[in-house]
């Protein structure tokens, strides 16, 4: 660990922070320059990708060609940097407006990047704390314990001797991502005018996407969201959300309790009975957020959801969280309840009621009939045969086919279930998603929250 005075003595002044990017909008010249870079990278990458996908389609058929094209699109996104990776991850959930073959690749995008260098870490500390750093920490470890495209996590010691996790935003990333998102919004405005996208809520989808990405840049907001999740999930047995230290946190840094010995493979080394308990607890966490509190962590992949040998479920990283309106929380709970008891027509009505757009040529009757059939078939499946991912994929396909654009408020909560399903199934293949939900649904719809 390095003393703070040593860190500060070597710290160069960093790039402007996110806060500075929020006052005046990015200058037109900056946007033009960034647009040229994005355009050249995308054009060069996709030109080769389209040729390769076309050749694959000729040799192995159109489905193989589409898969190849989807992979090339994902690779292009990865080359464009963290803004586009984050945006593509969110867009990959919108199966109501994006073809399933493309969603499969976008949703799997990984932004595993090298950690910040020692120099970058010192710059990030200076950006976040300025001259106050030695008034908050005694030491900060030089090497991060975790790394992402937006931030890195360091082990640190507070003045009172407490060991904490310090999540630091990468220096200078705020203005660049703000510029990229401004370009995405301008591009969406142009695409929305094309005849082929008439009736598709392109601007609404991109605006919501941009807000989701911006929420992951603002670590001050994420710290408050973690505090909210800790409070909301405090009544759920065996669930831990690390306590945030707001007095030590900043808009570019979150300080929280350090949870030792977290490993993604802990559950693999536990007995079957404990694994089944993990599955039930993880699913209860999602249902509590969806049906009771309405504040939802939408990104509970294995890097944000851990298990301890003591039987606890640990929830981390609330950067991608959404607040449901009371109306939408009630609609989603009713949708899930009616799905679990086989009332397909009511499920279709709820989707239509919550939709942000129905195209001029939408076939509402065919959509309702399709959803009714889907729910009837799913209702008859055993717990082991039922797949929430397959159900959601077919539902979104029906929406896209018949011109019904789902509200992000309905899609993102469903995303939280889709993300966690694989983990829960691996822990307990026999778990019944619908039956496990019923007690919490009854509390949400008929009891006192």
CSV table of C-alpha atoms in Angstrom, one decimal:
chain,number,residue,atom,x,y,z
A,1,UNK,CA,0.0,0.0,0.0
A,2,UNK,CA,1.2,3.5,-0.8
A,3,UNK,CA,0.9,6.4,1.7
A,4,UNK,CA,-1.4,9.1,0.4
A,5,UNK,CA,1.2,11.9,0.5
A,6,UNK,CA,3.4,9.8,-1.9
A,7,UNK,CA,0.5,9.2,-4.2
A,8,UNK,CA,-0.4,12.9,-4.3
A,9,UNK,CA,3.2,14.0,-4.8
A,10,UNK,CA,3.2,12.1,-8.1
A,11,UNK,CA,-0.3,12.9,-9.2
A,12,UNK,CA,-0.7,14.9,-12.4
A,13,UNK,CA,-3.8,17.0,-12.9
A,14,UNK,CA,-6.3,14.9,-14.8
A,15,UNK,CA,-8.8,15.5,-17.5
A,16,UNK,CA,-12.1,17.4,-16.7
A,17,UNK,CA,-14.5,15.3,-14.7
A,18,UNK,CA,-18.1,14.3,-15.5
A,19,UNK,CA,-19.4,17.3,-13.6
A,20,UNK,CA,-17.7,19.7,-16.0
A,21,UNK,CA,-19.2,17.9,-19.0
A,22,UNK,CA,-22.7,18.6,-17.7
A,23,UNK,CA,-22.6,22.4,-17.9
A,24,UNK,CA,-22.0,23.4,-21.5
A,25,UNK,CA,-22.8,20.6,-24.0
A,26,UNK,CA,-19.7,19.2,-25.8
A,27,UNK,CA,-18.5,21.6,-28.4
A,28,UNK,CA,-19.5,21.1,-32.0
A,29,UNK,CA,-15.9,20.7,-33.1
A,30,UNK,CA,-15.3,18.0,-30.5
A,31,UNK,CA,-18.4,16.2,-31.6
A,32,UNK,CA,-17.3,16.4,-35.2
A,33,UNK,CA,-13.9,15.0,-34.5
A,34,UNK,CA,-15.2,12.2,-32.4
A,35,UNK,CA,-17.9,11.4,-35.1
A,36,UNK,CA,-15.1,11.1,-37.7
A,37,UNK,CA,-13.2,8.7,-35.5
A,38,UNK,CA,-16.3,6.6,-34.8
A,39,UNK,CA,-17.3,6.7,-38.5
A,40,UNK,CA,-13.9,5.6,-39.8
A,41,UNK,CA,-13.5,2.7,-37.2
A,42,UNK,CA,-17.1,1.5,-37.8
A,43,UNK,CA,-16.8,1.7,-41.6
A,44,UNK,CA,-13.5,-0.2,-41.8
A,45,UNK,CA,-14.6,-2.8,-39.4
A,46,UNK,CA,-18.1,-3.4,-40.8
A,47,UNK,CA,-17.0,-3.4,-44.4
A,48,UNK,CA,-14.9,-6.5,-43.7
A,49,UNK,CA,-17.7,-7.9,-41.6
A,50,UNK,CA,-20.4,-7.6,-44.2
A,51,UNK,CA,-18.2,-9.3,-46.8
A,52,UNK,CA,-17.4,-12.1,-44.4
A,53,UNK,CA,-21.0,-12.5,-43.4
A,54,UNK,CA,-22.2,-12.6,-47.0
A,55,UNK,CA,-19.7,-15.3,-47.9
A,56,UNK,CA,-20.8,-17.3,-44.8
A,57,UNK,CA,-24.4,-17.0,-45.9
A,58,UNK,CA,-23.6,-18.3,-49.4
A,59,UNK,CA,-21.7,-21.3,-48.0
A,60,UNK,CA,-23.8,-22.2,-45.0
A,61,UNK,CA,-27.2,-20.4,-45.3
A,62,UNK,CA,-28.7,-17.2,-44.1
A,63,UNK,CA,-28.9,-18.0,-40.4
A,64,UNK,CA,-25.2,-18.7,-40.2
A,65,UNK,CA,-24.6,-15.4,-42.2
A,66,UNK,CA,-26.7,-13.5,-39.7
A,67,UNK,CA,-24.8,-15.0,-36.8
A,68,UNK,CA,-21.5,-14.0,-38.4
A,69,UNK,CA,-22.8,-10.4,-39.0
A,70,UNK,CA,-23.9,-10.2,-35.4
A,71,UNK,CA,-20.5,-11.2,-34.2
A,72,UNK,CA,-18.9,-8.6,-36.4
A,73,UNK,CA,-21.2,-5.9,-35.1
A,74,UNK,CA,-20.3,-6.8,-31.5
A,75,UNK,CA,-16.6,-6.7,-32.4
A,76,UNK,CA,-17.1,-3.3,-34.0
A,77,UNK,CA,-18.9,-2.0,-30.8
A,78,UNK,CA,-16.0,-3.3,-28.7
A,79,UNK,CA,-13.5,-1.3,-30.8
A,80,UNK,CA,-15.5,1.9,-30.3
A,81,UNK,CA,-15.0,1.9,-26.6
A,82,UNK,CA,-16.8,1.8,-23.3
A,83,UNK,CA,-19.7,4.1,-24.2
A,84,UNK,CA,-20.8,1.9,-27.1
A,85,UNK,CA,-20.1,-1.3,-25.2
A,86,UNK,CA,-22.4,-0.2,-22.4
A,87,UNK,CA,-25.0,1.1,-24.8
A,88,UNK,CA,-25.0,-2.2,-26.8
A,89,UNK,CA,-25.4,-4.2,-23.6
A,90,UNK,CA,-28.5,-2.3,-22.7
A,91,UNK,CA,-29.8,-2.3,-26.3
A,92,UNK,CA,-29.2,-6.1,-26.4
A,93,UNK,CA,-32.1,-6.3,-23.9
A,94,UNK,CA,-34.6,-4.6,-26.2
A,95,UNK,CA,-35.8,-7.7,-28.1
A,96,UNK,CA,-39.0,-5.9,-28.9
A,97,UNK,CA,-37.2,-3.6,-31.3
A,98,UNK,CA,-33.9,-5.4,-32.1
A,99,UNK,CA,-33.8,-8.8,-33.8
A,100,UNK,CA,-33.1,-11.8,-31.5
A,101,UNK,CA,-30.1,-12.9,-33.5
A,102,UNK,CA,-28.4,-9.5,-32.9
A,103,UNK,CA,-29.5,-9.3,-29.2
A,104,UNK,CA,-27.8,-12.6,-28.4
A,105,UNK,CA,-24.5,-11.1,-29.4
A,106,UNK,CA,-24.9,-7.6,-28.0
A,107,UNK,CA,-26.1,-8.9,-24.6
A,108,UNK,CA,-22.9,-11.1,-24.4
A,109,UNK,CA,-20.5,-8.2,-24.9
A,110,UNK,CA,-17.8,-8.1,-22.3
A,111,UNK,CA,-16.0,-5.0,-21.4
A,112,UNK,CA,-13.2,-6.7,-19.5
A,113,UNK,CA,-10.3,-4.2,-19.8
A,114,UNK,CA,-6.9,-3.8,-18.2
A,115,UNK,CA,-6.8,-2.1,-14.8
A,116,UNK,CA,-5.8,1.5,-14.5
A,117,UNK,CA,-2.0,2.1,-14.3
A,118,UNK,CA,-0.5,3.6,-11.2
A,119,UNK,CA,-0.4,7.0,-12.9
A,120,UNK,CA,-4.0,6.8,-13.9
A,121,UNK,CA,-4.9,5.7,-10.4
A,122,UNK,CA,-3.2,8.7,-8.9
A,123,UNK,CA,-4.9,11.0,-11.5
A,124,UNK,CA,-8.3,9.4,-10.6
A,125,UNK,CA,-7.7,10.0,-6.9
A,126,UNK,CA,-6.8,13.6,-7.5
A,127,UNK,CA,-9.9,14.2,-9.6
A,128,UNK,CA,-12.1,12.6,-7.0
A,129,UNK,CA,-10.6,14.1,-3.8
A,130,UNK,CA,-8.3,16.9,-4.7
A,131,UNK,CA,-6.5,18.2,-1.5
A,132,UNK,CA,-8.9,16.3,0.8
A,133,UNK,CA,-7.5,12.9,0.1
A,134,UNK,CA,-5.3,12.6,3.2
A,135,UNK,CA,-8.3,13.7,5.3
A,136,UNK,CA,-10.2,10.6,4.2
A,137,UNK,CA,-7.8,7.7,3.8
A,138,UNK,CA,-4.6,6.5,5.4
A,139,UNK,CA,-3.6,4.3,2.5
A,140,UNK,CA,-4.9,3.1,-0.8
A,141,UNK,CA,-3.5,0.0,-2.4
A,142,UNK,CA,-1.7,0.5,-5.7
A,143,UNK,CA,-3.2,-2.4,-7.6
A,144,UNK,CA,-7.0,-2.6,-8.1
A,145,UNK,CA,-8.8,-5.7,-6.9
A,146,UNK,CA,-11.3,-5.4,-9.7
A,147,UNK,CA,-11.4,-3.6,-13.1
A,148,UNK,CA,-14.1,-2.4,-15.5
A,149,UNK,CA,-14.2,0.0,-18.4
A,150,UNK,CA,-15.7,2.9,-16.3
A,151,UNK,CA,-14.1,2.3,-12.9
A,152,UNK,CA,-11.7,0.2,-10.9
A,153,UNK,CA,-12.0,-0.9,-7.3
A,154,UNK,CA,-9.1,-0.5,-4.7
A,155,UNK,CA,-8.7,-1.7,-1.2
A,156,UNK,CA,-8.2,1.2,1.1
A,157,UNK,CA,-8.0,2.2,4.8
A,158,UNK,CA,-10.0,5.0,6.4
A,159,UNK,CA,-8.6,7.3,9.1
A,160,UNK,CA,-10.5,5.3,11.7
A,161,UNK,CA,-8.7,2.1,10.6
A,162,UNK,CA,-11.6,0.6,8.8
A,163,UNK,CA,-10.9,-1.4,5.6
A,164,UNK,CA,-13.1,-0.3,2.7
A,165,UNK,CA,-13.5,-0.8,-1.0
A,166,UNK,CA,-12.8,2.3,-3.0
A,167,UNK,CA,-14.5,2.4,-6.5
A,168,UNK,CA,-12.7,5.1,-8.6
A,169,UNK,CA,-13.9,6.4,-12.0
A,170,UNK,CA,-11.3,6.3,-14.7
A,171,UNK,CA,-9.9,9.8,-15.3
A,172,UNK,CA,-11.4,11.8,-18.2
A,173,UNK,CA,-14.0,9.2,-19.1
A,174,UNK,CA,-17.0,11.4,-18.3
A,175,UNK,CA,-16.6,14.0,-21.1
A,176,UNK,CA,-15.8,11.4,-23.7
A,177,UNK,CA,-18.8,9.3,-22.9
A,178,UNK,CA,-21.0,12.4,-22.8
A,179,UNK,CA,-19.9,13.3,-26.3
A,180,UNK,CA,-20.5,9.7,-27.5
A,181,UNK,CA,-24.0,9.7,-26.1
A,182,UNK,CA,-24.7,13.1,-27.7
A,183,UNK,CA,-23.8,11.6,-31.0
A,184,UNK,CA,-26.0,8.6,-30.4
A,185,UNK,CA,-28.9,10.8,-29.8
A,186,UNK,CA,-28.3,12.8,-33.0
A,187,UNK,CA,-27.9,9.6,-34.9
A,188,UNK,CA,-31.3,8.3,-33.5
A,189,UNK,CA,-33.0,11.5,-34.6
A,190,UNK,CA,-31.8,10.9,-38.2
A,191,UNK,CA,-32.7,7.2,-38.2
A,192,UNK,CA,-36.2,7.9,-36.8
A,193,UNK,CA,-37.0,9.9,-40.0
A,194,UNK,CA,-36.4,6.9,-42.3
A,195,UNK,CA,-39.6,5.3,-43.6
A,196,UNK,CA,-38.6,1.8,-42.5
A,197,UNK,CA,-38.6,2.9,-38.8
A,198,UNK,CA,-41.9,4.7,-38.9
A,199,UNK,CA,-43.9,3.7,-35.9
A,200,UNK,CA,-40.8,2.4,-34.1
A,201,UNK,CA,-39.9,4.5,-31.0
A,202,UNK,CA,-36.3,5.0,-32.0
A,203,UNK,CA,-35.7,8.2,-30.1
A,204,UNK,CA,-37.4,7.0,-26.9
A,205,UNK,CA,-35.4,3.8,-26.9
A,206,UNK,CA,-32.1,5.7,-27.4
A,207,UNK,CA,-32.9,8.3,-24.9
A,208,UNK,CA,-33.7,5.6,-22.3
A,209,UNK,CA,-30.5,3.8,-23.3
A,210,UNK,CA,-28.4,7.0,-22.8
A,211,UNK,CA,-29.9,7.6,-19.4
A,212,UNK,CA,-29.0,4.1,-18.4
A,213,UNK,CA,-25.4,4.5,-19.5
A,214,UNK,CA,-25.1,8.0,-17.8
A,215,UNK,CA,-26.3,6.4,-14.6
A,216,UNK,CA,-23.3,4.1,-14.7
A,217,UNK,CA,-20.9,7.0,-15.0
A,218,UNK,CA,-22.2,8.9,-12.1
A,219,UNK,CA,-20.7,7.1,-9.1
A,220,UNK,CA,-22.4,9.6,-6.7
A,221,UNK,CA,-25.7,8.4,-7.9
A,222,UNK,CA,-24.6,4.7,-7.8
A,223,UNK,CA,-23.6,5.2,-4.2
A,224,UNK,CA,-27.0,6.5,-3.3
A,225,UNK,CA,-28.6,3.6,-5.2
A,226,UNK,CA,-26.5,1.1,-3.3
A,227,UNK,CA,-27.7,2.7,-0.1
A,228,UNK,CA,-31.3,2.4,-1.3
A,229,UNK,CA,-30.8,-1.3,-2.2
A,230,UNK,CA,-29.3,-2.0,1.2
A,231,UNK,CA,-32.3,-0.5,2.9
A,232,UNK,CA,-34.8,-2.2,0.6
A,233,UNK,CA,-33.2,-5.7,0.9
A,234,UNK,CA,-32.5,-5.4,4.7
A,235,UNK,CA,-35.6,-7.5,5.5
A,236,UNK,CA,-34.6,-10.4,3.1
A,237,UNK,CA,-32.8,-13.1,5.1
A,238,UNK,CA,-29.2,-14.0,4.3
A,239,UNK,CA,-28.7,-11.0,1.9
A,240,UNK,CA,-25.9,-8.5,2.2
A,241,UNK,CA,-25.5,-5.2,0.3
A,242,UNK,CA,-22.2,-3.5,1.5
A,243,UNK,CA,-22.7,-0.3,3.5
A,244,UNK,CA,-21.8,2.8,1.7
A,245,UNK,CA,-19.7,5.5,3.5
A,246,UNK,CA,-21.3,8.7,2.1
A,247,UNK,CA,-19.0,11.0,4.0
A,248,UNK,CA,-16.0,9.4,2.3
A,249,UNK,CA,-17.6,9.1,-1.2
A,250,UNK,CA,-17.6,11.6,-4.0
A,251,UNK,CA,-19.3,12.0,-7.4
A,252,UNK,CA,-16.3,10.1,-9.0
A,253,UNK,CA,-15.8,7.7,-6.1
A,254,UNK,CA,-17.8,5.2,-4.0
A,255,UNK,CA,-16.5,4.1,-0.6
A,256,UNK,CA,-18.2,1.0,0.8
A,257,UNK,CA,-17.5,-1.8,3.3
A,258,UNK,CA,-14.9,-4.3,2.0
A,259,UNK,CA,-16.3,-7.8,1.7
A,260,UNK,CA,-13.4,-10.3,1.8
A,261,UNK,CA,-13.0,-13.6,0.0
A,262,UNK,CA,-15.5,-13.0,-2.7
A,263,UNK,CA,-15.1,-15.5,-5.6
A,264,UNK,CA,-17.4,-16.4,-8.5
A,265,UNK,CA,-16.9,-20.1,-7.9
A,266,UNK,CA,-17.8,-20.2,-4.2
A,267,UNK,CA,-21.2,-21.8,-4.8
A,268,UNK,CA,-19.6,-24.6,-6.9
A,269,UNK,CA,-17.7,-25.7,-3.8
A,270,UNK,CA,-20.8,-25.8,-1.5
A,271,UNK,CA,-23.1,-28.8,-0.8
A,272,UNK,CA,-26.4,-29.2,-2.8
A,273,UNK,CA,-28.6,-28.0,0.1
A,274,UNK,CA,-26.7,-24.7,0.4
A,275,UNK,CA,-26.7,-24.3,-3.3
A,276,UNK,CA,-30.5,-24.6,-3.3
A,277,UNK,CA,-30.7,-22.0,-0.6
A,278,UNK,CA,-28.6,-19.7,-2.6
A,279,UNK,CA,-30.9,-20.1,-5.6
A,280,UNK,CA,-34.0,-19.3,-3.5
A,281,UNK,CA,-32.4,-16.3,-1.9
A,282,UNK,CA,-31.2,-14.8,-5.2
A,283,UNK,CA,-34.6,-15.2,-6.7
A,284,UNK,CA,-36.2,-13.7,-3.6
A,285,UNK,CA,-33.9,-10.7,-4.0
A,286,UNK,CA,-35.2,-10.0,-7.5
A,287,UNK,CA,-38.8,-10.6,-6.6
A,288,UNK,CA,-38.5,-8.2,-3.6
A,289,UNK,CA,-37.1,-5.5,-5.9
A,290,UNK,CA,-39.7,-6.1,-8.6
A,291,UNK,CA,-42.9,-6.6,-6.7
A,292,UNK,CA,-42.4,-4.9,-3.4
A,293,UNK,CA,-40.0,-2.0,-3.5
A,294,UNK,CA,-40.0,-1.1,-7.2
A,295,UNK,CA,-36.3,-0.2,-7.2
A,296,UNK,CA,-34.6,-2.8,-9.4
A,297,UNK,CA,-30.9,-3.8,-10.0
A,298,UNK,CA,-31.0,-4.8,-13.6
A,299,UNK,CA,-27.5,-6.3,-13.9
A,300,UNK,CA,-27.1,-9.2,-11.4
A,301,UNK,CA,-24.6,-11.2,-13.5
A,302,UNK,CA,-22.0,-13.3,-11.6
A,303,UNK,CA,-19.7,-10.4,-11.3
A,304,UNK,CA,-22.3,-8.5,-9.3
A,305,UNK,CA,-23.9,-11.4,-7.4
A,306,UNK,CA,-21.7,-13.4,-5.0
A,307,UNK,CA,-22.3,-16.2,-2.5
A,308,UNK,CA,-20.3,-16.8,0.7
A,309,UNK,CA,-19.6,-20.1,2.4
A,310,UNK,CA,-21.6,-18.7,5.4
A,311,UNK,CA,-24.7,-18.8,3.3
A,312,UNK,CA,-25.0,-15.1,2.4
A,313,UNK,CA,-25.9,-13.6,-1.0
A,314,UNK,CA,-23.9,-10.5,-1.7
A,315,UNK,CA,-25.2,-7.8,-4.1
A,316,UNK,CA,-22.8,-5.3,-5.6
A,317,UNK,CA,-22.6,-2.6,-8.3
A,318,UNK,CA,-25.9,-0.8,-8.6
A,319,UNK,CA,-24.9,1.3,-11.7
A,320,UNK,CA,-27.7,-0.1,-13.8
A,321,UNK,CA,-30.7,0.3,-11.6
A,322,UNK,CA,-34.2,1.6,-12.4
A,323,UNK,CA,-37.0,3.0,-10.4
A,324,UNK,CA,-40.4,1.7,-11.4
A,325,UNK,CA,-43.4,4.0,-11.1
A,326,UNK,CA,-46.1,2.7,-8.8
A,327,UNK,CA,-48.3,2.0,-11.8
A,328,UNK,CA,-45.7,0.0,-13.6
A,329,UNK,CA,-44.7,-1.9,-10.5
A,330,UNK,CA,-48.4,-2.9,-10.2
A,331,UNK,CA,-48.7,-3.8,-13.9
A,332,UNK,CA,-45.6,-5.9,-13.8
A,333,UNK,CA,-46.7,-7.8,-10.7
A,334,UNK,CA,-50.1,-8.4,-12.3
A,335,UNK,CA,-48.4,-9.6,-15.5
A,336,UNK,CA,-46.3,-12.1,-13.6
A,337,UNK,CA,-49.2,-13.3,-11.5
A,338,UNK,CA,-51.4,-13.8,-14.6
A,339,UNK,CA,-48.6,-15.5,-16.4
A,340,UNK,CA,-48.2,-17.9,-13.5
A,341,UNK,CA,-51.9,-18.9,-13.5
A,342,UNK,CA,-52.3,-19.1,-17.3
A,343,UNK,CA,-54.3,-16.0,-18.0
A,344,UNK,CA,-52.8,-15.1,-21.4
A,345,UNK,CA,-55.4,-12.5,-22.6
A,346,UNK,CA,-54.8,-10.5,-19.4
A,347,UNK,CA,-51.1,-10.6,-20.0
A,348,UNK,CA,-51.5,-9.3,-23.5
A,349,UNK,CA,-53.7,-6.5,-22.3
A,350,UNK,CA,-51.1,-5.5,-19.7
A,351,UNK,CA,-48.4,-5.3,-22.4
A,352,UNK,CA,-50.7,-3.2,-24.6
A,353,UNK,CA,-51.6,-0.9,-21.7
A,354,UNK,CA,-47.9,-0.3,-20.9
A,355,UNK,CA,-46.7,0.0,-24.5
A,356,UNK,CA,-45.0,3.3,-25.5
A,357,UNK,CA,-46.0,2.9,-29.1
A,358,UNK,CA,-48.3,0.8,-31.3
A,359,UNK,CA,-47.6,1.2,-35.0
A,360,UNK,CA,-50.3,2.3,-37.5
A,361,UNK,CA,-50.4,-1.2,-39.1
A,362,UNK,CA,-50.2,-3.1,-35.7
A,363,UNK,CA,-52.3,-6.3,-35.6
A,364,UNK,CA,-53.5,-6.1,-32.0
A,365,UNK,CA,-55.8,-9.1,-32.4
A,366,UNK,CA,-53.0,-11.3,-33.7
A,367,UNK,CA,-50.7,-10.1,-30.9
A,368,UNK,CA,-53.3,-10.9,-28.2
A,369,UNK,CA,-53.9,-14.4,-29.7
A,370,UNK,CA,-50.1,-15.0,-29.8
A,371,UNK,CA,-49.6,-14.0,-26.2
A,372,UNK,CA,-52.5,-16.1,-25.1
A,373,UNK,CA,-51.1,-19.1,-26.8
A,374,UNK,CA,-47.6,-18.5,-25.4
A,375,UNK,CA,-48.9,-18.2,-21.8
A,376,UNK,CA,-51.0,-21.3,-22.2
A,377,UNK,CA,-48.1,-23.3,-23.4
A,378,UNK,CA,-45.7,-22.0,-20.7
A,379,UNK,CA,-48.3,-22.5,-17.9
A,380,UNK,CA,-48.4,-26.3,-18.7
A,381,UNK,CA,-44.7,-26.8,-18.5
A,382,UNK,CA,-42.9,-28.3,-15.5
A,383,UNK,CA,-40.5,-26.1,-13.5
A,384,UNK,CA,-37.5,-27.8,-15.1
A,385,UNK,CA,-38.9,-27.3,-18.6
A,386,UNK,CA,-40.0,-23.6,-18.2
A,387,UNK,CA,-37.4,-21.1,-19.5
A,388,UNK,CA,-37.9,-17.5,-18.7
A,389,UNK,CA,-35.4,-16.5,-21.4
A,390,UNK,CA,-37.4,-18.5,-24.1
A,391,UNK,CA,-40.6,-17.0,-22.8
A,392,UNK,CA,-39.3,-13.4,-23.0
A,393,UNK,CA,-37.7,-14.0,-26.4
A,394,UNK,CA,-41.0,-15.2,-27.9
A,395,UNK,CA,-42.9,-12.4,-26.2
A,396,UNK,CA,-40.6,-9.8,-27.7
A,397,UNK,CA,-40.7,-11.5,-31.1
A,398,UNK,CA,-44.6,-11.2,-31.0
A,399,UNK,CA,-44.3,-7.5,-30.1
A,400,UNK,CA,-41.8,-6.8,-32.9
A,401,UNK,CA,-43.8,-8.8,-35.4
A,402,UNK,CA,-47.2,-7.1,-34.7
A,403,UNK,CA,-46.0,-3.6,-34.1
A,404,UNK,CA,-46.2,-3.2,-30.3
A,405,UNK,CA,-43.2,-1.3,-28.7
A,406,UNK,CA,-42.8,-2.2,-25.0
A,407,UNK,CA,-42.1,0.4,-22.4
A,408,UNK,CA,-38.6,0.2,-21.0
A,409,UNK,CA,-40.2,0.2,-17.6
A,410,UNK,CA,-41.6,-3.2,-18.5
A,411,UNK,CA,-38.5,-4.5,-20.3
A,412,UNK,CA,-35.8,-3.6,-17.8
A,413,UNK,CA,-37.4,-5.4,-14.8
A,414,UNK,CA,-37.8,-8.5,-17.0
A,415,UNK,CA,-34.1,-8.1,-17.8
A,416,UNK,CA,-33.2,-8.4,-14.1
A,417,UNK,CA,-34.9,-11.9,-14.2
A,418,UNK,CA,-33.3,-12.9,-17.4
A,419,UNK,CA,-29.8,-12.0,-16.2
A,420,UNK,CA,-30.2,-14.0,-13.0
A,421,UNK,CA,-32.0,-17.0,-14.5
A,422,UNK,CA,-28.8,-18.8,-15.6
A,423,UNK,CA,-27.2,-18.4,-12.2
A,424,UNK,CA,-30.3,-19.6,-10.4
A,425,UNK,CA,-30.8,-22.6,-12.7
A,426,UNK,CA,-27.1,-23.6,-12.2
A,427,UNK,CA,-27.6,-23.6,-8.5
A,428,UNK,CA,-31.0,-25.4,-8.5
A,429,UNK,CA,-32.2,-26.9,-11.8
A,430,UNK,CA,-35.6,-27.8,-10.3
A,431,UNK,CA,-36.5,-24.4,-8.9
A,432,UNK,CA,-39.9,-23.2,-9.9
A,433,UNK,CA,-39.7,-19.5,-10.8
A,434,UNK,CA,-43.5,-19.0,-10.9
A,435,UNK,CA,-44.3,-20.8,-7.7
A,436,UNK,CA,-41.5,-19.1,-5.8
A,437,UNK,CA,-43.0,-15.7,-6.9
A,438,UNK,CA,-46.5,-16.3,-5.6
A,439,UNK,CA,-46.0,-15.5,-1.9
A,440,UNK,CA,-44.3,-12.2,-2.8
A,441,UNK,CA,-46.8,-11.4,-5.5
A,442,UNK,CA,-49.6,-11.9,-3.0
A,443,UNK,CA,-47.9,-9.5,-0.5
A,444,UNK,CA,-47.4,-7.0,-3.3
A,445,UNK,CA,-50.9,-7.1,-4.8
A,446,UNK,CA,-53.1,-8.0,-1.8
A,447,UNK,CA,-51.1,-7.3,1.3
A,448,UNK,CA,-49.4,-4.3,3.0
A,449,UNK,CA,-45.9,-3.5,1.6
